PDB file of C-alpha atoms in Angstrom:
ATOM      1  CA  MET W 160     -56.040   2.858 -59.933  1.00  0.00           C
ATOM      2  CA  THR W 161     -55.893   5.143 -57.056  1.00  0.00           C
ATOM      3  CA  GLY W 162     -57.629   2.309 -55.196  1.00  0.00           C
ATOM      4  CA  ALA W 163     -55.010  -0.156 -56.907  1.00  0.00           C
ATOM      5  CA  PHE W 164     -52.125   1.873 -55.432  1.00  0.00           C
ATOM      6  CA  TYR W 165     -53.614   1.850 -51.932  1.00  0.00           C
ATOM      7  CA  LEU W 166     -54.192  -1.520 -52.098  1.00  0.00           C
ATOM      8  CA  ALA W 167     -50.446  -2.683 -53.259  1.00  0.00           C
ATOM      9  CA  ALA W 168     -49.164  -0.253 -51.039  1.00  0.00           C
ATOM     10  CA  LEU W 169     -50.766  -2.289 -47.996  1.00  0.00           C
ATOM     11  CA  VAL W 170     -49.858  -5.479 -48.845  1.00  0.00           C
ATOM     12  CA  ALA W 171     -46.289  -4.346 -49.679  1.00  0.00           C
ATOM     13  CA  ALA W 172     -46.383  -2.659 -45.573  1.00  0.00           C
ATOM     14  CA  VAL W 173     -47.791  -5.504 -44.197  1.00  0.00           C
ATOM     15  CA  SER W 174     -45.784  -7.939 -45.933  1.00  0.00           C
ATOM     16  CA  THR W 175     -42.383  -6.114 -44.949  1.00  0.00           C
ATOM     17  CA  GLY W 176     -43.758  -5.972 -41.225  1.00  0.00           C
ATOM     18  CA  LEU W 177     -44.433  -9.852 -41.243  1.00  0.00           C
ATOM     19  CA  VAL W 178     -40.509 -10.100 -42.623  1.00  0.00           C
ATOM     20  CA  ILE W 179     -38.776  -8.888 -40.005  1.00  0.00           C
ATOM     21  CA  THR W 180     -41.046 -10.334 -37.515  1.00  0.00           C
ATOM     22  CA  SER W 181     -41.269 -13.832 -38.644  1.00  0.00           C
ATOM     23  CA  LEU W 182     -38.598 -16.258 -36.707  1.00  0.00           C
ATOM     24  CA  ASN W 183     -37.849 -18.743 -39.387  1.00  0.00           C
ATOM     25  CA  ALA W 184     -35.853 -17.359 -42.254  1.00  0.00           C
ATOM     26  CA  VAL W 185     -37.705 -19.196 -45.549  1.00  0.00           C
ATOM     27  CA  HIS W 186     -41.146 -17.700 -44.228  1.00  0.00           C
ATOM     28  CA  ALA W 187     -39.452 -14.388 -44.101  1.00  0.00           C
ATOM     29  CA  LEU W 188     -38.217 -15.065 -47.758  1.00  0.00           C
ATOM     30  CA  LEU W 189     -41.955 -15.775 -48.770  1.00  0.00           C
ATOM     31  CA  TYR W 190     -42.824 -12.990 -47.393  1.00  0.00           C
ATOM     32  CA  LEU W 191     -40.145 -10.642 -48.835  1.00  0.00           C
ATOM     33  CA  ILE W 192     -41.078 -12.244 -52.290  1.00  0.00           C
ATOM     34  CA  VAL W 193     -44.502 -10.887 -51.732  1.00  0.00           C
ATOM     35  CA  SER W 194     -43.401  -7.698 -50.596  1.00  0.00           C
ATOM     36  CA  PHE W 195     -41.252  -7.348 -53.857  1.00  0.00           C
ATOM     37  CA  LEU W 196     -43.904  -8.441 -56.261  1.00  0.00           C
ATOM     38  CA  ALA W 197     -46.317  -5.549 -54.214  1.00  0.00           C
ATOM     39  CA  VAL W 198     -43.571  -2.784 -54.595  1.00  0.00           C
ATOM     40  CA  ALA W 199     -43.760  -4.016 -58.837  1.00  0.00           C
ATOM     41  CA  VAL W 200     -47.354  -3.261 -58.652  1.00  0.00           C
ATOM     42  CA  VAL W 201     -46.792   0.224 -57.498  1.00  0.00           C
ATOM     43  CA  PHE W 202     -44.022   0.963 -59.900  1.00  0.00           C
ATOM     44  CA  PHE W 203     -46.100  -0.168 -62.673  1.00  0.00           C
ATOM     45  CA  ILE W 204     -48.910   2.275 -61.419  1.00  0.00           C
ATOM     46  CA  PHE W 205     -46.556   4.890 -60.954  1.00  0.00           C
ATOM     47  CA  GLY W 206     -45.883   4.559 -64.914  1.00  0.00           C
ATOM     48  CA  ALA W 207     -42.623   2.933 -64.935  1.00  0.00           C
ATOM     49  CA  PRO W 208     -43.425  -0.636 -66.548  1.00  0.00           C
ATOM     50  CA  PHE W 209     -39.652  -1.638 -67.232  1.00  0.00           C
ATOM     51  CA  VAL W 210     -38.163  -1.097 -63.755  1.00  0.00           C
ATOM     52  CA  ALA W 211     -41.564  -3.090 -62.506  1.00  0.00           C
ATOM     53  CA  MET W 212     -40.397  -6.053 -64.740  1.00  0.00           C
ATOM     54  CA  LEU W 213     -36.923  -5.438 -63.461  1.00  0.00           C
ATOM     55  CA  GLU W 214     -38.225  -5.605 -60.079  1.00  0.00           C
ATOM     56  CA  ILE W 215     -39.842  -8.743 -60.265  1.00  0.00           C
ATOM     57  CA  ILE W 216     -37.150 -10.839 -62.315  1.00  0.00           C
ATOM     58  CA  ILE W 217     -33.692  -9.590 -60.404  1.00  0.00           C
ATOM     59  CA  TYR W 218     -35.281  -8.879 -56.931  1.00  0.00           C
ATOM     60  CA  ALA W 219     -38.184 -10.966 -56.489  1.00  0.00           C
ATOM     61  CA  GLY W 220     -36.420 -13.317 -58.751  1.00  0.00           C
ATOM     62  CA  ALA W 221     -32.421 -13.574 -58.642  1.00  0.00           C
ATOM     63  CA  ILE W 222     -31.585 -11.986 -55.483  1.00  0.00           C
ATOM     64  CA  MET W 223     -34.227 -13.705 -53.730  1.00  0.00           C
ATOM     65  CA  VAL W 224     -32.991 -16.920 -55.034  1.00  0.00           C
ATOM     66  CA  LEU W 225     -29.793 -16.217 -53.661  1.00  0.00           C
ATOM     67  CA  PHE W 226     -30.927 -15.878 -50.181  1.00  0.00           C
ATOM     68  CA  VAL W 227     -32.755 -19.407 -50.296  1.00  0.00           C
ATOM     69  CA  PHE W 228     -29.406 -20.981 -51.694  1.00  0.00           C
ATOM     70  CA  VAL W 229     -27.558 -19.734 -48.684  1.00  0.00           C
ATOM     71  CA  VAL W 230     -30.846 -20.536 -45.894  1.00  0.00           C
ATOM     72  CA  MET W 231     -30.912 -24.237 -47.588  1.00  0.00           C
ATOM     73  CA  MET W 232     -27.080 -24.395 -47.472  1.00  0.00           C
ATOM     74  CA  LEU W 233     -26.861 -23.354 -43.836  1.00  0.00           C
ATOM     75  CA  ASN W 234     -29.761 -25.668 -42.799  1.00  0.00           C
ATOM     76  CA  LEU W 235     -28.162 -29.039 -43.449  1.00  0.00           C
ATOM     77  CA  GLY W 236     -29.037 -32.879 -42.032  1.00  0.00           C
ATOM     78  CA  ARG W 237     -31.553 -34.209 -39.885  1.00  0.00           C
ATOM     79  CA  ARG W 238     -33.218 -30.701 -38.798  1.00  0.00           C
ATOM     80  CA  ALA W 239     -33.887 -30.234 -42.616  1.00  0.00           C
ATOM     81  CA  ILE W 240     -36.352 -33.275 -42.857  1.00  0.00           C
ATOM     82  CA  GLU W 241     -38.259 -32.008 -39.710  1.00  0.00           C
ATOM     83  CA  GLN W 242     -38.696 -28.452 -41.248  1.00  0.00           C
ATOM     84  CA  GLU W 243     -39.610 -30.126 -44.701  1.00  0.00           C
ATOM     85  CA  ALA W 244     -42.350 -31.411 -42.884  1.00  0.00           C
ATOM     86  CA  GLY W 245     -43.118 -28.292 -40.768  1.00  0.00           C
ATOM     87  CA  TRP W 246     -42.745 -26.342 -44.187  1.00  0.00           C
ATOM     88  CA  LEU W 247     -46.308 -28.589 -45.696  1.00  0.00           C
ATOM     89  CA  ARG W 248     -48.711 -27.783 -43.016  1.00  0.00           C
ATOM     90  CA  SER W 249     -51.215 -25.307 -44.430  1.00  0.00           C
ATOM     91  CA  ARG W 250     -50.746 -22.375 -41.934  1.00  0.00           C
ATOM     92  CA  ILE W 251     -47.271 -21.746 -43.039  1.00  0.00           C
ATOM     93  CA  TRP W 252     -48.056 -20.925 -46.441  1.00  0.00           C
ATOM     94  CA  ILE W 253     -51.460 -19.559 -45.881  1.00  0.00           C
ATOM     95  CA  GLY W 254     -50.173 -16.066 -45.050  1.00  0.00           C
ATOM     96  CA  PRO W 255     -48.116 -15.294 -48.068  1.00  0.00           C
ATOM     97  CA  SER W 256     -50.740 -17.091 -50.457  1.00  0.00           C
ATOM     98  CA  ILE W 257     -53.560 -14.560 -49.089  1.00  0.00           C
ATOM     99  CA  LEU W 258     -51.611 -11.699 -49.672  1.00  0.00           C
ATOM    100  CA  SER W 259     -50.335 -12.955 -53.355  1.00  0.00           C
ATOM    101  CA  ALA W 260     -53.847 -13.614 -54.437  1.00  0.00           C
ATOM    102  CA  THR W 261     -54.522  -9.909 -53.005  1.00  0.00           C
ATOM    103  CA  LEU W 262     -51.962  -9.018 -56.034  1.00  0.00           C
ATOM    104  CA  LEU W 263     -53.380 -11.299 -58.529  1.00  0.00           C
ATOM    105  CA  GLY W 264     -56.928 -10.151 -58.155  1.00  0.00           C
ATOM    106  CA  GLU W 265     -55.902  -6.657 -58.489  1.00  0.00           C
ATOM    107  CA  LEU W 266     -53.739  -7.483 -61.248  1.00  0.00           C
ATOM    108  CA  LEU W 267     -56.748  -9.314 -62.751  1.00  0.00           C
ATOM    109  CA  TYR W 268     -58.784  -6.502 -62.344  1.00  0.00           C
ATOM    110  CA  LEU W 269     -56.805  -4.114 -63.866  1.00  0.00           C
ATOM    111  CA  PHE W 270     -56.211  -6.120 -66.668  1.00  0.00           C
ATOM    112  CA  GLY W 271     -60.280  -6.379 -66.974  1.00  0.00           C
ATOM    113  CA  SER W 272     -60.934  -3.161 -66.739  1.00  0.00           C
ATOM    114  CA  GLY W 273     -58.870  -1.926 -69.390  1.00  0.00           C
ATOM    115  CA  ILE W 274     -57.978   1.075 -67.670  1.00  0.00           C
ATOM    116  CA  LEU W 275     -54.409   0.300 -67.964  1.00  0.00           C
ATOM    117  CA  SER W 276     -54.117   1.500 -71.159  1.00  0.00           C
ATOM    118  CA  GLN W 277     -55.101   5.018 -70.570  1.00  0.00           C
ATOM    119  CA  ALA W 278     -52.999   5.644 -67.179  1.00  0.00           C
ATOM    120  CA  GLY W 279     -54.596   8.916 -66.278  1.00  0.00           C
ATOM    121  CA  GLY W 280     -53.100  11.651 -64.674  1.00  0.00           C
ATOM    122  CA  ILE W 281     -49.437   9.761 -64.765  1.00  0.00           C
ATOM    123  CA  THR W 282     -46.864   9.527 -67.674  1.00  0.00           C
ATOM    124  CA  VAL W 283     -45.732   6.399 -68.341  1.00  0.00           C
ATOM    125  CA  GLN W 284     -42.222   5.954 -68.864  1.00  0.00           C
ATOM    126  CA  ALA W 285     -41.940   3.730 -71.908  1.00  0.00           C
ATOM    127  CA  PRO W 286     -38.416   1.253 -71.657  1.00  0.00           C
ATOM    128  CA  LYS W 287     -37.108   3.044 -74.582  1.00  0.00           C
ATOM    129  CA  GLN W 288     -37.174   6.606 -73.150  1.00  0.00           C
ATOM    130  CA  VAL W 289     -35.235   4.974 -70.107  1.00  0.00           C
ATOM    131  CA  GLY W 290     -32.866   3.572 -72.589  1.00  0.00           C
ATOM    132  CA  VAL W 291     -32.193   6.413 -74.303  1.00  0.00           C
ATOM    133  CA  VAL W 292     -31.650   8.147 -70.968  1.00  0.00           C
ATOM    134  CA  LEU W 293     -29.549   5.287 -69.692  1.00  0.00           C
ATOM    135  CA  LEU W 294     -26.988   4.959 -72.351  1.00  0.00           C
ATOM    136  CA  GLY W 295     -26.958   8.903 -73.060  1.00  0.00           C
ATOM    137  CA  PRO W 296     -26.092  11.092 -70.503  1.00  0.00           C
ATOM    138  CA  TYR W 297     -25.542   8.202 -67.579  1.00  0.00           C
ATOM    139  CA  LEU W 298     -23.285   6.264 -69.703  1.00  0.00           C
ATOM    140  CA  ILE W 299     -20.348   6.853 -67.355  1.00  0.00           C
ATOM    141  CA  GLY W 300     -22.503   5.322 -64.672  1.00  0.00           C
ATOM    142  CA  VAL W 301     -23.165   2.581 -66.433  1.00  0.00           C
ATOM    143  CA  GLU W 302     -19.275   1.917 -66.854  1.00  0.00           C
ATOM    144  CA  LEU W 303     -19.451   3.038 -63.024  1.00  0.00           C
ATOM    145  CA  ALA W 304     -21.908  -0.181 -62.295  1.00  0.00           C
ATOM    146  CA  SER W 305     -20.038  -2.494 -64.451  1.00  0.00           C
ATOM    147  CA  MET W 306     -16.721  -1.837 -62.634  1.00  0.00           C
ATOM    148  CA  LEU W 307     -18.284  -2.747 -59.428  1.00  0.00           C
ATOM    149  CA  LEU W 308     -20.350  -5.747 -60.459  1.00  0.00           C
ATOM    150  CA  LEU W 309     -16.781  -7.165 -61.509  1.00  0.00           C
ATOM    151  CA  PRO W 310     -15.495  -6.673 -57.766  1.00  0.00           C
ATOM    152  CA  GLY W 311     -18.953  -8.335 -56.465  1.00  0.00           C
ATOM    153  CA  LEU W 312     -18.235 -10.999 -58.696  1.00  0.00           C
ATOM    154  CA  VAL W 313     -14.200 -11.581 -58.145  1.00  0.00           C
ATOM    155  CA  GLY W 314     -15.200 -11.089 -54.302  1.00  0.00           C
ATOM    156  CA  ALA W 315     -18.322 -13.488 -54.331  1.00  0.00           C
ATOM    157  CA  TYR W 316     -16.098 -16.113 -55.942  1.00  0.00           C
ATOM    158  CA  HIS W 317     -13.265 -16.161 -53.908  1.00  0.00           C
ATOM    159  CA  LEU W 318     -14.982 -16.193 -50.550  1.00  0.00           C
ATOM    160  CA  GLY W 319     -16.720 -19.427 -51.827  1.00  0.00           C
ATOM    161  CA  ARG W 320     -13.814 -20.892 -53.291  1.00  0.00           C
ATOM    162  CA  HIS W 321     -11.810 -20.310 -49.831  1.00  0.00           C
ATOM    163  CA  LEU W 322     -15.066 -22.518 -48.367  1.00  0.00           C
ATOM    164  CA  ASN W 323     -15.271 -25.178 -50.693  1.00  0.00           C
ATOM    165  CA  SER W 324     -11.634 -26.005 -51.141  1.00  0.00           C
ATOM    166  CA  GLU W 325     -11.323 -26.154 -47.073  1.00  0.00           C
ATOM    167  CA  ASP W 326     -14.596 -28.377 -46.746  1.00  0.00           C
ATOM    168  CA  ALA W 327     -13.242 -30.755 -48.969  1.00  0.00           C
TER     169      ALA W 327
ATOM    170  CA  MET V  42     -61.260   6.549 -73.581  1.00  0.00           C
ATOM    171  CA  ASN V  43     -60.782   9.617 -71.937  1.00  0.00           C
ATOM    172  CA  ALA V  44     -58.460   9.449 -68.949  1.00  0.00           C
ATOM    173  CA  VAL V  45     -59.778   9.439 -65.570  1.00  0.00           C
ATOM    174  CA  PRO V  46     -58.365  12.458 -63.967  1.00  0.00           C
ATOM    175  CA  LEU V  47     -55.957  10.681 -61.374  1.00  0.00           C
ATOM    176  CA  SER V  48     -52.937  11.576 -59.128  1.00  0.00           C
ATOM    177  CA  ILE V  49     -51.648   9.828 -56.777  1.00  0.00           C
ATOM    178  CA  PRO V  50     -50.028  12.586 -54.779  1.00  0.00           C
ATOM    179  CA  LEU V  51     -46.371  12.338 -54.469  1.00  0.00           C
ATOM    180  CA  ALA V  52     -46.670  12.250 -50.699  1.00  0.00           C
ATOM    181  CA  GLN V  53     -48.698   9.165 -50.613  1.00  0.00           C
ATOM    182  CA  GLY V  54     -45.794   7.054 -52.552  1.00  0.00           C
ATOM    183  CA  MET V  55     -42.886   8.813 -50.216  1.00  0.00           C
ATOM    184  CA  LEU V  56     -44.813   7.731 -47.138  1.00  0.00           C
ATOM    185  CA  LEU V  57     -45.343   4.424 -48.571  1.00  0.00           C
ATOM    186  CA  ALA V  58     -41.419   4.555 -49.328  1.00  0.00           C
ATOM    187  CA  GLY V  59     -40.992   5.764 -45.499  1.00  0.00           C
ATOM    188  CA  VAL V  60     -42.519   3.246 -44.298  1.00  0.00           C
ATOM    189  CA  LEU V  61     -40.870   0.314 -45.592  1.00  0.00           C
ATOM    190  CA  PHE V  62     -37.742   2.403 -45.111  1.00  0.00           C
ATOM    191  CA  ALA V  63     -38.441   2.054 -41.627  1.00  0.00           C
ATOM    192  CA  PHE V  64     -39.498  -1.476 -41.843  1.00  0.00           C
ATOM    193  CA  GLY V  65     -35.908  -2.318 -42.916  1.00  0.00           C
ATOM    194  CA  LEU V  66     -34.278  -0.043 -40.164  1.00  0.00           C
ATOM    195  CA  ILE V  67     -35.732  -1.469 -37.309  1.00  0.00           C
ATOM    196  CA  GLY V  68     -35.396  -5.050 -38.341  1.00  0.00           C
ATOM    197  CA  LEU V  69     -31.592  -4.176 -38.805  1.00  0.00           C
ATOM    198  CA  LEU V  70     -31.521  -2.977 -35.348  1.00  0.00           C
ATOM    199  CA  VAL V  71     -33.678  -5.323 -33.847  1.00  0.00           C
ATOM    200  CA  ARG V  72     -33.077  -8.730 -35.412  1.00  0.00           C
ATOM    201  CA  ARG V  73     -29.315 -10.523 -34.436  1.00  0.00           C
ATOM    202  CA  ASN V  74     -29.826 -13.112 -37.383  1.00  0.00           C
ATOM    203  CA  LEU V  75     -27.298 -12.400 -40.256  1.00  0.00           C
ATOM    204  CA  ILE V  76     -29.694 -13.752 -42.796  1.00  0.00           C
ATOM    205  CA  PHE V  77     -32.546 -11.126 -41.483  1.00  0.00           C
ATOM    206  CA  MET V  78     -30.376  -8.377 -41.376  1.00  0.00           C
ATOM    207  CA  LEU V  79     -29.148  -8.817 -45.212  1.00  0.00           C
ATOM    208  CA  MET V  80     -33.038  -9.196 -45.775  1.00  0.00           C
ATOM    209  CA  SER V  81     -33.490  -5.748 -43.902  1.00  0.00           C
ATOM    210  CA  VAL V  82     -30.883  -3.997 -45.896  1.00  0.00           C
ATOM    211  CA  GLU V  83     -32.769  -5.642 -49.275  1.00  0.00           C
ATOM    212  CA  ILE V  84     -35.663  -3.769 -47.584  1.00  0.00           C
ATOM    213  CA  MET V  85     -33.956  -0.263 -47.346  1.00  0.00           C
ATOM    214  CA  LEU V  86     -32.901  -0.485 -50.850  1.00  0.00           C
ATOM    215  CA  ASN V  87     -36.062  -1.456 -52.068  1.00  0.00           C
ATOM    216  CA  ALA V  88     -37.876   1.479 -50.561  1.00  0.00           C
ATOM    217  CA  ALA V  89     -34.822   3.977 -51.577  1.00  0.00           C
ATOM    218  CA  GLY V  90     -35.422   2.910 -55.279  1.00  0.00           C
ATOM    219  CA  LEU V  91     -39.424   3.053 -54.807  1.00  0.00           C
ATOM    220  CA  ALA V  92     -38.337   6.865 -53.635  1.00  0.00           C
ATOM    221  CA  PHE V  93     -36.685   7.617 -56.320  1.00  0.00           C
ATOM    222  CA  ILE V  94     -39.131   6.398 -58.697  1.00  0.00           C
ATOM    223  CA  VAL V  95     -41.940   7.925 -57.159  1.00  0.00           C
ATOM    224  CA  ALA V  96     -40.199  11.159 -57.872  1.00  0.00           C
ATOM    225  CA  GLY V  97     -39.235  10.335 -61.309  1.00  0.00           C
ATOM    226  CA  ALA V  98     -43.147   9.895 -62.115  1.00  0.00           C
ATOM    227  CA  GLN V  99     -44.081  13.542 -60.342  1.00  0.00           C
ATOM    228  CA  TRP V 100     -41.464  15.338 -62.602  1.00  0.00           C
ATOM    229  CA  GLU V 101     -42.133  12.993 -65.530  1.00  0.00           C
ATOM    230  CA  GLN V 102     -38.556  12.213 -66.175  1.00  0.00           C
ATOM    231  CA  ALA V 103     -36.566   9.084 -66.773  1.00  0.00           C
ATOM    232  CA  ASP V 104     -34.078   9.879 -64.265  1.00  0.00           C
ATOM    233  CA  GLY V 105     -35.707   8.121 -61.497  1.00  0.00           C
ATOM    234  CA  GLN V 106     -35.793   5.008 -63.221  1.00  0.00           C
ATOM    235  CA  ILE V 107     -31.954   5.431 -64.043  1.00  0.00           C
ATOM    236  CA  MET V 108     -31.144   5.644 -60.301  1.00  0.00           C
ATOM    237  CA  PHE V 109     -32.956   2.845 -59.199  1.00  0.00           C
ATOM    238  CA  LEU V 110     -31.316   0.673 -62.192  1.00  0.00           C
ATOM    239  CA  PHE V 111     -28.118   1.585 -60.237  1.00  0.00           C
ATOM    240  CA  ILE V 112     -29.391   1.045 -56.846  1.00  0.00           C
ATOM    241  CA  LEU V 113     -30.600  -2.423 -58.468  1.00  0.00           C
ATOM    242  CA  THR V 114     -27.032  -3.281 -59.524  1.00  0.00           C
ATOM    243  CA  LEU V 115     -25.433  -2.094 -55.788  1.00  0.00           C
ATOM    244  CA  ALA V 116     -28.332  -4.438 -54.552  1.00  0.00           C
ATOM    245  CA  ALA V 117     -26.943  -7.228 -56.595  1.00  0.00           C
ATOM    246  CA  ALA V 118     -23.292  -6.892 -55.981  1.00  0.00           C
ATOM    247  CA  GLU V 119     -24.017  -6.279 -52.249  1.00  0.00           C
ATOM    248  CA  VAL V 120     -26.112  -9.465 -51.590  1.00  0.00           C
ATOM    249  CA  SER V 121     -23.354 -11.835 -53.285  1.00  0.00           C
ATOM    250  CA  VAL V 122     -20.755 -10.344 -51.200  1.00  0.00           C
ATOM    251  CA  GLY V 123     -22.693 -10.421 -48.361  1.00  0.00           C
ATOM    252  CA  LEU V 124     -24.324 -14.216 -48.476  1.00  0.00           C
ATOM    253  CA  ALA V 125     -21.001 -15.147 -49.068  1.00  0.00           C
ATOM    254  CA  LEU V 126     -19.281 -13.735 -45.761  1.00  0.00           C
ATOM    255  CA  VAL V 127     -22.485 -15.013 -44.154  1.00  0.00           C
ATOM    256  CA  LEU V 128     -21.531 -18.535 -45.085  1.00  0.00           C
ATOM    257  CA  GLN V 129     -17.557 -18.243 -44.069  1.00  0.00           C
ATOM    258  CA  LEU V 130     -19.077 -16.443 -40.818  1.00  0.00           C
ATOM    259  CA  TYR V 131     -21.247 -19.592 -39.969  1.00  0.00           C
ATOM    260  CA  ARG V 132     -18.691 -22.105 -40.957  1.00  0.00           C
ATOM    261  CA  HIS V 133     -16.430 -20.384 -38.130  1.00  0.00           C
ATOM    262  CA  PHE V 134     -18.576 -19.262 -35.264  1.00  0.00           C
ATOM    263  CA  GLN V 135     -21.471 -22.147 -36.153  1.00  0.00           C
ATOM    264  CA  THR V 136     -23.959 -19.598 -35.652  1.00  0.00           C
ATOM    265  CA  LEU V 137     -25.797 -16.763 -37.442  1.00  0.00           C
ATOM    266  CA  ASP V 138     -25.857 -14.805 -34.090  1.00  0.00           C
ATOM    267  CA  ALA V 139     -24.399 -11.276 -35.249  1.00  0.00           C
ATOM    268  CA  ASP V 140     -23.415 -10.725 -31.398  1.00  0.00           C
ATOM    269  CA  ALA V 141     -21.259 -13.853 -31.562  1.00  0.00           C
ATOM    270  CA  MET V 142     -19.240 -12.208 -34.248  1.00  0.00           C
ATOM    271  CA  SER V 143     -18.849  -8.695 -31.862  1.00  0.00           C
ATOM    272  CA  ARG V 144     -14.877  -9.870 -31.182  1.00  0.00           C
ATOM    273  CA  LEU V 145     -11.987  -9.889 -33.900  1.00  0.00           C
ATOM    274  CA  TRP V 146     -10.317 -13.086 -33.199  1.00  0.00           C
ATOM    275  CA  GLY V 147      -7.799 -12.457 -35.950  1.00  0.00           C
TER     276      GLY V 147
END
């Protein structure tokens, strides 16, 4: 599993380096999603399966979808059609595909070799333990996080609503 | 099955977190596109969370994962407000260049 860690770390570093060097925002988003998936594998190897799932669902899922929405909204018009044609060329998606295939092969190897169940040397923190600690000593932190999310929601709604009402 | 004695040293995970954070910092300082700057901030937040997870695994406590959950919440709130601001700025300036917004026009 040490080799799995180094492979996932390599994928994460390479894809993150490609995020900050690519010129097209959509290409950067593809690499960023691959980077988050690789970091999720690292979390899993470090005995944090619950957080690894959250990394995929929230980071690579929800937050990246927000980015994709905004990039698509800013690219309206005839330029979008040319871009759509450009995205179908294979050299655009071949890089993220290779990196994702590396992660997939690593996942299949880990499941196939059966070393996931023993996780030698690393104590797996099960979701139950995380939940007990989260809603026990850290309950005030959960309340503070909810107080942070509410202004975030109100702020995003206010800014977005202003935009729509002036466009109409 | 006997567990293979394996320990990924703390330094390796911290090194990965440091490398990812450095990439995010470089991206934030070098790029002038607001979307890319927000993405770099996400990379840096993720790297900080990775450091917490590695430390939590080292001390076999769940506290590192709790801290990652809070960082996740912070990132979600930050990116929603940040992207709404990006939309507003694009409407005002018709560009995503951060240098074009270096003056406050009121």
